Tab-separated table of C-alpha atoms in Angstrom:
chain	number	residue	atom	x	y	z
B	545	MET	CA	-15.191	-21.648	-65.263
B	546	THR	CA	-17.029	-21.259	-61.982
B	547	SER	CA	-19.782	-23.603	-63.162
B	548	SER	CA	-17.480	-26.662	-63.305
B	549	ARG	CA	-17.253	-28.856	-60.219
B	550	PHE	CA	-13.725	-29.434	-58.903
B	551	TYR	CA	-14.513	-30.263	-55.252
B	552	PRO	CA	-17.228	-32.546	-53.832
B	553	ILE	CA	-18.675	-29.986	-51.396
B	554	GLY	CA	-20.588	-26.814	-52.174
B	555	THR	CA	-22.098	-25.208	-55.247
B	556	PRO	CA	-19.583	-23.931	-57.807
B	557	GLY	CA	-19.398	-20.151	-57.726
B	558	GLN	CA	-21.021	-19.860	-54.287
B	559	ALA	CA	-19.232	-19.512	-50.940
B	560	TRP	CA	-19.946	-22.237	-48.404
B	561	GLY	CA	-22.681	-21.881	-45.852
B	562	PRO	CA	-22.944	-23.651	-42.478
B	563	ALA	CA	-24.309	-26.858	-44.049
B	564	ASP	CA	-21.304	-27.064	-46.377
B	565	VAL	CA	-18.892	-26.584	-43.489
B	566	GLN	CA	-20.692	-29.330	-41.591
B	567	GLN	CA	-20.442	-31.628	-44.603
B	568	TRP	CA	-16.703	-30.915	-44.883
B	569	ARG	CA	-16.236	-31.502	-41.147
B	570	ALA	CA	-17.991	-34.870	-41.347
B	571	ARG	CA	-15.350	-36.019	-43.848
B	572	GLN	CA	-12.487	-35.383	-41.431
B	573	VAL	CA	-11.294	-38.573	-39.723
B	574	ARG	CA	-9.016	-38.759	-36.696
B	575	GLN	CA	-5.863	-40.529	-37.902
B	576	ARG	CA	-3.338	-39.972	-35.114
B	577	SER	CA	-3.115	-38.858	-31.512
B	578	TYR	CA	-1.963	-35.450	-30.337
B	579	ALA	CA	-1.732	-36.854	-26.804
B	580	ASP	CA	0.512	-39.737	-27.872
B	581	ASP	CA	2.660	-37.901	-30.397
B	582	VAL	CA	3.011	-34.440	-28.873
B	583	LEU	CA	1.961	-34.302	-25.232
B	584	ALA	CA	3.811	-37.527	-24.417
B	585	ALA	CA	6.938	-36.202	-26.141
B	586	ILE	CA	6.765	-33.000	-24.103
B	587	GLU	CA	6.627	-34.749	-20.721
B	588	PRO	CA	10.307	-35.789	-20.561
B	589	LEU	CA	11.315	-32.270	-21.603
B	590	ARG	CA	10.147	-30.911	-18.249
B	591	ALA	CA	13.585	-31.772	-16.909
B	592	GLN	CA	15.205	-29.076	-19.057
B	593	TRP	CA	12.387	-26.697	-20.018
B	594	ASP	CA	9.688	-24.700	-18.297
B	595	VAL	CA	6.560	-26.291	-19.783
B	596	GLU	CA	3.308	-24.353	-19.784
B	597	SER	CA	-0.175	-24.548	-21.202
B	598	TYR	CA	-1.013	-21.316	-22.988
B	599	GLY	CA	-4.658	-22.118	-23.577
B	600	GLU	CA	-7.058	-24.775	-24.747
B	601	VAL	CA	-8.804	-25.450	-28.031
B	602	VAL	CA	-12.374	-26.639	-27.474
B	603	TYR	CA	-14.626	-27.950	-30.234
B	604	ALA	CA	-18.088	-29.473	-29.872
B	605	ALA	CA	-18.950	-31.993	-32.591
B	606	ALA	CA	-22.196	-33.926	-32.524
B	607	ALA	CA	-20.583	-37.215	-33.494
B	608	GLN	CA	-17.525	-37.091	-31.219
B	609	GLY	CA	-18.880	-34.914	-28.432
B	610	GLU	CA	-16.723	-32.141	-27.025
B	611	GLU	CA	-13.027	-32.268	-27.858
B	612	ARG	CA	-10.448	-30.415	-25.777
B	613	PHE	CA	-6.790	-29.919	-26.617
B	614	PRO	CA	-4.326	-28.227	-24.234
B	615	LEU	CA	-1.956	-25.934	-26.099
B	616	MET	CA	1.595	-26.403	-24.852
B	617	ALA	CA	4.723	-24.254	-25.042
B	618	LEU	CA	8.316	-24.765	-23.938
B	619	ARG	CA	10.159	-21.840	-22.405
B	620	SER	CA	13.871	-21.577	-21.665
B	621	ARG	CA	14.697	-22.174	-18.049
B	622	GLY	CA	16.645	-19.263	-16.597
B	623	TRP	CA	15.122	-16.677	-18.951
B	624	ARG	CA	17.289	-13.534	-19.065
B	625	SER	CA	16.178	-10.158	-20.361
B	626	THR	CA	19.684	-9.464	-21.668
B	627	LEU	CA	19.521	-12.294	-24.193
B	628	PRO	CA	17.873	-12.254	-27.633
B	629	THR	CA	14.518	-14.051	-27.695
B	630	VAL	CA	13.523	-16.473	-30.455
B	631	LEU	CA	10.121	-18.036	-31.143
B	632	VAL	CA	9.899	-21.430	-32.861
B	633	THR	CA	6.467	-22.609	-34.032
B	634	GLY	CA	5.327	-25.852	-35.653
B	635	GLY	CA	2.054	-27.422	-36.639
B	636	VAL	CA	0.209	-24.219	-37.513
B	637	HIS	CA	-1.047	-26.447	-40.302
B	638	GLY	CA	-1.689	-29.732	-38.566
B	639	TYR	CA	-0.965	-31.917	-41.570
B	640	GLU	CA	2.603	-30.588	-41.904
B	641	THR	CA	4.171	-33.322	-39.832
B	642	SER	CA	7.874	-32.485	-39.936
B	643	GLY	CA	7.201	-29.035	-38.496
B	644	VAL	CA	5.734	-30.555	-35.341
B	645	HIS	CA	8.361	-33.243	-34.951
B	646	GLY	CA	11.183	-30.945	-36.013
B	647	ALA	CA	10.269	-28.511	-33.237
B	648	LEU	CA	10.079	-31.356	-30.708
B	649	ARG	CA	13.389	-32.854	-31.824
B	650	PHE	CA	15.092	-29.482	-31.661
B	651	ALA	CA	13.769	-29.002	-28.137
B	652	ALA	CA	14.891	-32.455	-27.022
B	653	GLU	CA	18.270	-32.787	-28.724
B	654	HIS	CA	19.644	-29.395	-29.758
B	655	ALA	CA	18.292	-26.605	-27.594
B	656	ALA	CA	20.739	-27.265	-24.747
B	657	ALA	CA	23.566	-26.050	-26.970
B	658	TYR	CA	21.951	-22.595	-26.955
B	659	ALA	CA	21.488	-22.274	-23.216
B	660	ASP	CA	22.754	-18.900	-21.941
B	661	LYS	CA	22.885	-17.618	-25.537
B	662	VAL	CA	19.198	-17.053	-26.393
B	663	ASN	CA	15.813	-17.188	-24.734
B	664	LEU	CA	13.713	-19.799	-26.524
B	665	LEU	CA	9.935	-20.085	-26.739
B	666	VAL	CA	8.764	-23.176	-28.647
B	667	ALA	CA	5.139	-23.951	-29.569
B	668	PRO	CA	5.506	-27.312	-31.325
B	669	CYS	CA	1.898	-27.978	-32.367
B	670	VAL	CA	-0.281	-24.910	-32.746
B	671	SER	CA	-3.250	-26.774	-34.310
B	672	PRO	CA	-3.854	-30.079	-32.493
B	673	TRP	CA	-7.314	-30.845	-33.939
B	674	ALA	CA	-5.856	-30.505	-37.426
B	675	TYR	CA	-2.779	-32.531	-36.434
B	676	GLU	CA	-5.018	-35.469	-35.550
B	677	ARG	CA	-6.956	-35.207	-38.850
B	678	ILE	CA	-3.849	-34.498	-40.985
B	679	GLN	CA	-5.655	-31.377	-42.120
B	680	ARG	CA	-4.695	-27.828	-43.042
B	681	TRP	CA	-7.787	-26.145	-41.643
B	682	ASN	CA	-9.198	-26.172	-38.130
B	683	PHE	CA	-12.596	-27.528	-37.065
B	684	ASP	CA	-14.336	-24.436	-38.475
B	685	ALA	CA	-12.789	-24.845	-41.965
B	686	LEU	CA	-10.502	-21.880	-41.270
B	687	ASP	CA	-6.816	-21.695	-42.083
B	688	PRO	CA	-5.006	-20.693	-38.867
B	689	ASN	CA	-2.163	-19.357	-40.991
B	690	ARG	CA	-4.435	-16.716	-42.467
B	691	SER	CA	-5.956	-15.878	-39.086
B	692	PHE	CA	-3.187	-14.229	-37.054
B	693	ARG	CA	-4.929	-10.882	-36.732
B	694	ALA	CA	-6.925	-8.895	-34.201
B	695	ASP	CA	-10.162	-10.617	-33.172
B	696	SER	CA	-8.980	-13.809	-34.859
B	697	PRO	CA	-11.778	-16.257	-35.694
B	698	ALA	CA	-9.372	-19.183	-35.156
B	699	GLN	CA	-8.914	-20.344	-31.557
B	700	GLU	CA	-5.442	-21.658	-32.345
B	701	SER	CA	-4.198	-18.360	-33.749
B	702	ALA	CA	-5.746	-16.245	-30.993
B	703	ALA	CA	-4.177	-18.399	-28.275
B	704	LEU	CA	-0.686	-18.154	-29.759
B	705	MET	CA	-0.995	-14.384	-30.088
B	706	ARG	CA	-1.967	-14.174	-26.405
B	707	LEU	CA	1.124	-16.205	-25.501
B	708	VAL	CA	3.384	-13.893	-27.507
B	709	ALA	CA	1.784	-10.575	-26.529
B	710	PRO	CA	3.684	-9.978	-23.231
B	711	LEU	CA	6.986	-10.469	-25.085
B	712	LEU	CA	6.380	-8.150	-28.039
B	713	GLY	CA	9.377	-5.923	-28.575
B	714	GLN	CA	11.755	-8.567	-27.220
B	715	PHE	CA	11.898	-10.993	-30.146
B	716	ALA	CA	15.008	-11.109	-32.307
B	717	ALA	CA	13.699	-13.900	-34.538
B	718	HIS	CA	10.776	-16.182	-35.293
B	719	ILE	CA	11.044	-19.315	-37.426
B	720	ASP	CA	7.772	-20.997	-38.375
B	721	LEU	CA	8.071	-24.614	-39.558
B	722	HIS	CA	5.872	-25.693	-42.481
B	723	GLU	CA	5.596	-28.127	-45.384
B	724	THR	CA	4.316	-27.868	-48.950
B	725	THR	CA	2.751	-31.209	-49.926
B	726	ASP	CA	1.141	-32.807	-52.953
B	727	THR	CA	-2.208	-32.543	-51.161
B	728	ASP	CA	-1.869	-28.762	-51.288
B	729	GLU	CA	-2.743	-29.112	-54.961
B	730	SER	CA	-5.018	-32.174	-54.866
B	731	GLU	CA	-7.078	-31.234	-51.776
B	732	TYR	CA	-6.419	-27.957	-50.022
B	733	ARG	CA	-6.258	-25.444	-52.851
B	734	PRO	CA	-9.417	-26.907	-54.442
B	735	ALA	CA	-11.079	-26.866	-51.014
B	736	VAL	CA	-10.308	-23.214	-50.341
B	737	ALA	CA	-11.489	-22.208	-53.812
B	738	ALA	CA	-14.746	-24.128	-53.287
B	739	ARG	CA	-15.226	-22.705	-49.800
B	740	ASP	CA	-14.799	-19.160	-51.058
B	741	GLY	CA	-16.886	-19.633	-54.209
B	742	LYS	CA	-13.940	-19.008	-56.533
B	743	PRO	CA	-12.607	-20.900	-59.539
B	744	PHE	CA	-9.746	-23.335	-58.969
B	745	GLU	CA	-6.593	-22.523	-60.885
B	746	PRO	CA	-4.068	-25.408	-60.915
B	747	ALA	CA	-0.484	-24.753	-59.881
B	748	THR	CA	2.760	-26.692	-59.572
B	749	ILE	CA	4.118	-28.107	-56.311
B	750	PRO	CA	7.873	-27.453	-56.003
B	751	ASP	CA	10.137	-30.454	-55.448
B	752	GLY	CA	12.345	-29.315	-52.597
B	753	PHE	CA	12.859	-27.020	-49.646
B	754	TYR	CA	12.227	-23.286	-49.851
B	755	LEU	CA	11.709	-20.312	-47.537
B	756	VAL	CA	9.215	-17.472	-47.274
B	757	ASP	CA	10.606	-14.080	-46.264
B	758	ASP	CA	8.572	-10.979	-45.354
B	759	THR	CA	7.927	-8.368	-48.048
B	760	GLY	CA	7.678	-5.727	-45.318
B	761	ASN	CA	10.964	-6.704	-43.683
B	762	PRO	CA	13.159	-8.731	-46.024
B	763	GLN	CA	16.268	-10.270	-44.494
B	764	PRO	CA	18.131	-11.998	-47.349
B	765	ALA	CA	21.274	-12.855	-45.379
B	766	PHE	CA	19.188	-14.600	-42.723
B	767	GLN	CA	17.345	-16.658	-45.348
B	768	GLN	CA	20.572	-17.660	-47.068
B	769	ALA	CA	22.122	-18.797	-43.802
B	770	ILE	CA	19.143	-21.111	-43.276
B	771	LEU	CA	19.243	-22.414	-46.854
B	772	GLN	CA	22.941	-23.189	-46.662
B	773	ALA	CA	22.407	-25.275	-43.530
B	774	VAL	CA	19.364	-27.106	-44.902
B	775	GLU	CA	21.084	-27.871	-48.198
B	776	ARG	CA	23.405	-30.210	-46.296
B	777	VAL	CA	20.321	-32.255	-45.384
B	778	THR	CA	17.978	-32.049	-48.383
B	779	HIS	CA	17.672	-30.357	-51.762
B	780	ILE	CA	16.471	-26.834	-52.468
B	781	ALA	CA	13.398	-26.370	-54.690
B	782	PRO	CA	14.066	-25.366	-58.297
B	783	THR	CA	11.979	-22.720	-60.015
B	784	ASP	CA	8.764	-23.603	-61.797
B	785	GLY	CA	8.164	-23.061	-65.499
B	786	GLU	CA	7.518	-19.366	-64.914
B	787	GLY	CA	10.682	-18.783	-62.895
B	788	GLY	CA	9.044	-18.731	-59.460
B	789	ILE	CA	7.743	-21.047	-56.753
B	790	ILE	CA	3.995	-21.774	-56.288
B	791	GLY	CA	3.162	-18.864	-58.546
B	792	THR	CA	5.299	-16.361	-56.627
B	793	PRO	CA	8.452	-14.771	-58.070
B	794	LEU	CA	11.772	-15.706	-56.525
B	795	VAL	CA	13.745	-13.015	-54.738
B	796	ALA	CA	16.741	-15.354	-54.450
B	797	ARG	CA	17.394	-19.044	-54.961
B	798	GLY	CA	14.922	-20.938	-52.812
B	799	VAL	CA	13.320	-17.782	-51.377
B	800	ILE	CA	9.992	-16.074	-52.028
B	801	GLU	CA	8.298	-13.270	-50.097
B	802	TYR	CA	4.819	-12.807	-48.650
B	803	ASP	CA	3.255	-9.920	-46.751
B	804	MET	CA	3.364	-11.644	-43.348
B	805	ARG	CA	1.191	-9.241	-41.396
B	806	GLY	CA	-1.155	-8.354	-44.226
B	807	LEU	CA	-1.964	-12.010	-44.876
B	808	GLY	CA	-2.354	-12.875	-41.194
B	809	LEU	CA	0.567	-15.311	-41.217
B	810	CYS	CA	2.081	-16.780	-38.088
B	811	ALA	CA	5.563	-15.512	-38.935
B	812	GLY	CA	4.257	-11.934	-38.707
B	813	ILE	CA	3.095	-11.978	-35.081
B	814	THR	CA	6.276	-11.071	-33.180
B	815	GLY	CA	7.598	-7.988	-34.949
B	816	ALA	CA	11.013	-9.679	-34.881
B	817	ARG	CA	13.832	-8.405	-37.058
B	818	TYR	CA	14.435	-11.888	-38.460
B	819	THR	CA	11.521	-14.045	-39.588
B	820	SER	CA	11.209	-17.019	-41.893
B	821	THR	CA	8.674	-19.666	-42.828
B	822	THR	CA	10.247	-22.974	-43.805
B	823	GLU	CA	8.637	-25.135	-46.484
B	824	VAL	CA	9.754	-28.780	-46.602
B	825	TYR	CA	8.497	-31.073	-49.400
B	826	PRO	CA	7.784	-34.471	-47.783
B	827	ASP	CA	6.383	-36.080	-50.956
B	828	SER	CA	9.620	-35.788	-52.889
B	829	PRO	CA	11.150	-39.073	-54.075
B	830	ARG	CA	14.449	-37.507	-53.043
B	831	ALA	CA	13.530	-36.946	-49.378
B	832	THR	CA	12.642	-39.284	-46.508
B	833	PRO	CA	10.530	-38.417	-43.445
B	834	GLU	CA	13.739	-38.412	-41.421
B	835	GLN	CA	15.352	-35.920	-43.799
B	836	CYS	CA	12.307	-33.671	-43.534
B	837	ILE	CA	12.516	-33.559	-39.746
B	838	ALA	CA	16.294	-33.065	-39.901
B	839	ALA	CA	15.815	-30.198	-42.361
B	840	GLN	CA	13.497	-28.417	-39.931
B	841	VAL	CA	16.009	-28.868	-37.108
B	842	ALA	CA	18.824	-27.592	-39.313
B	843	ALA	CA	16.746	-24.532	-40.180
B	844	VAL	CA	16.116	-23.704	-36.519
B	845	CYS	CA	19.757	-24.168	-35.550
B	846	ALA	CA	20.942	-22.019	-38.462
B	847	ALA	CA	18.489	-19.275	-37.512
B	848	LEU	CA	19.754	-19.303	-33.927
B	849	ASP	CA	23.392	-19.304	-35.003
B	850	PHE	CA	22.697	-16.283	-37.198
B	851	VAL	CA	20.964	-14.396	-34.396
B	852	ILE	CA	23.745	-15.145	-31.927
B	853	SER	CA	26.449	-13.991	-34.352
B	854	ASP	CA	24.562	-10.863	-35.397
B	855	LYS	CA	26.230	-7.805	-33.906
B	856	ARG	CA	23.826	-5.185	-35.273
């Protein structure tokens, strides 16, 4: 019932106003450093990558003053128009840690193996304010991964789309690195229902890795190639009691589909033939943080191997 309280902010049944957003924002505490964890990790990569800032996120909070975050991307050195181009993104949701560190580890330890085979563009941490707060939303209580659309209200999403825009039509693949966590059910789904003035309907968090394909452009062979590689690192999510994953029917083992462009998802921004959103489960008793990062790296490498071997 909409009259029952399931989240500490807002009035049940009513969408949040500015005061509610401010109350939510005041609860967000900086818990880690984007500069230390991401920018410092990028610095040594300048020896092998072209490193560029593709914009800046700027937020003005009364308590902290103005906060500025440079948005950084890694671009293959020796870019060649004859090669397939692949985008790798992490940290669209800042709390999804293995996506950020998986992208950075891939860039540091594995990308060299693909030199002269693909052009790579890597944006390892799309949402730095949220990364520091271990939060899904940005400063404005917006989900960047529902904001990849024209006139985006999310600075993070708009900046990434500007980075990608000159390369549209050139992308062969885009792999977007995510996690599904226990806090999706305990915090973020209740928060979004409260923000939007809707009832909260509990769901089940899947224990394991899964992928999201695009309903408008399904590529089952691509998804299976990624799953097969990841399964050597960590387990694949089983179905829930209704035969799906997070309330969505399976299209294959470990694979569901979303309307990437219609929902404003990051994986829909390139128009690439091959797209996938990874979903690692870091709260599983069967997976360690190291396995989660390794699973993201395995997913990226499998996606690249598939693209390189594709003769169509």
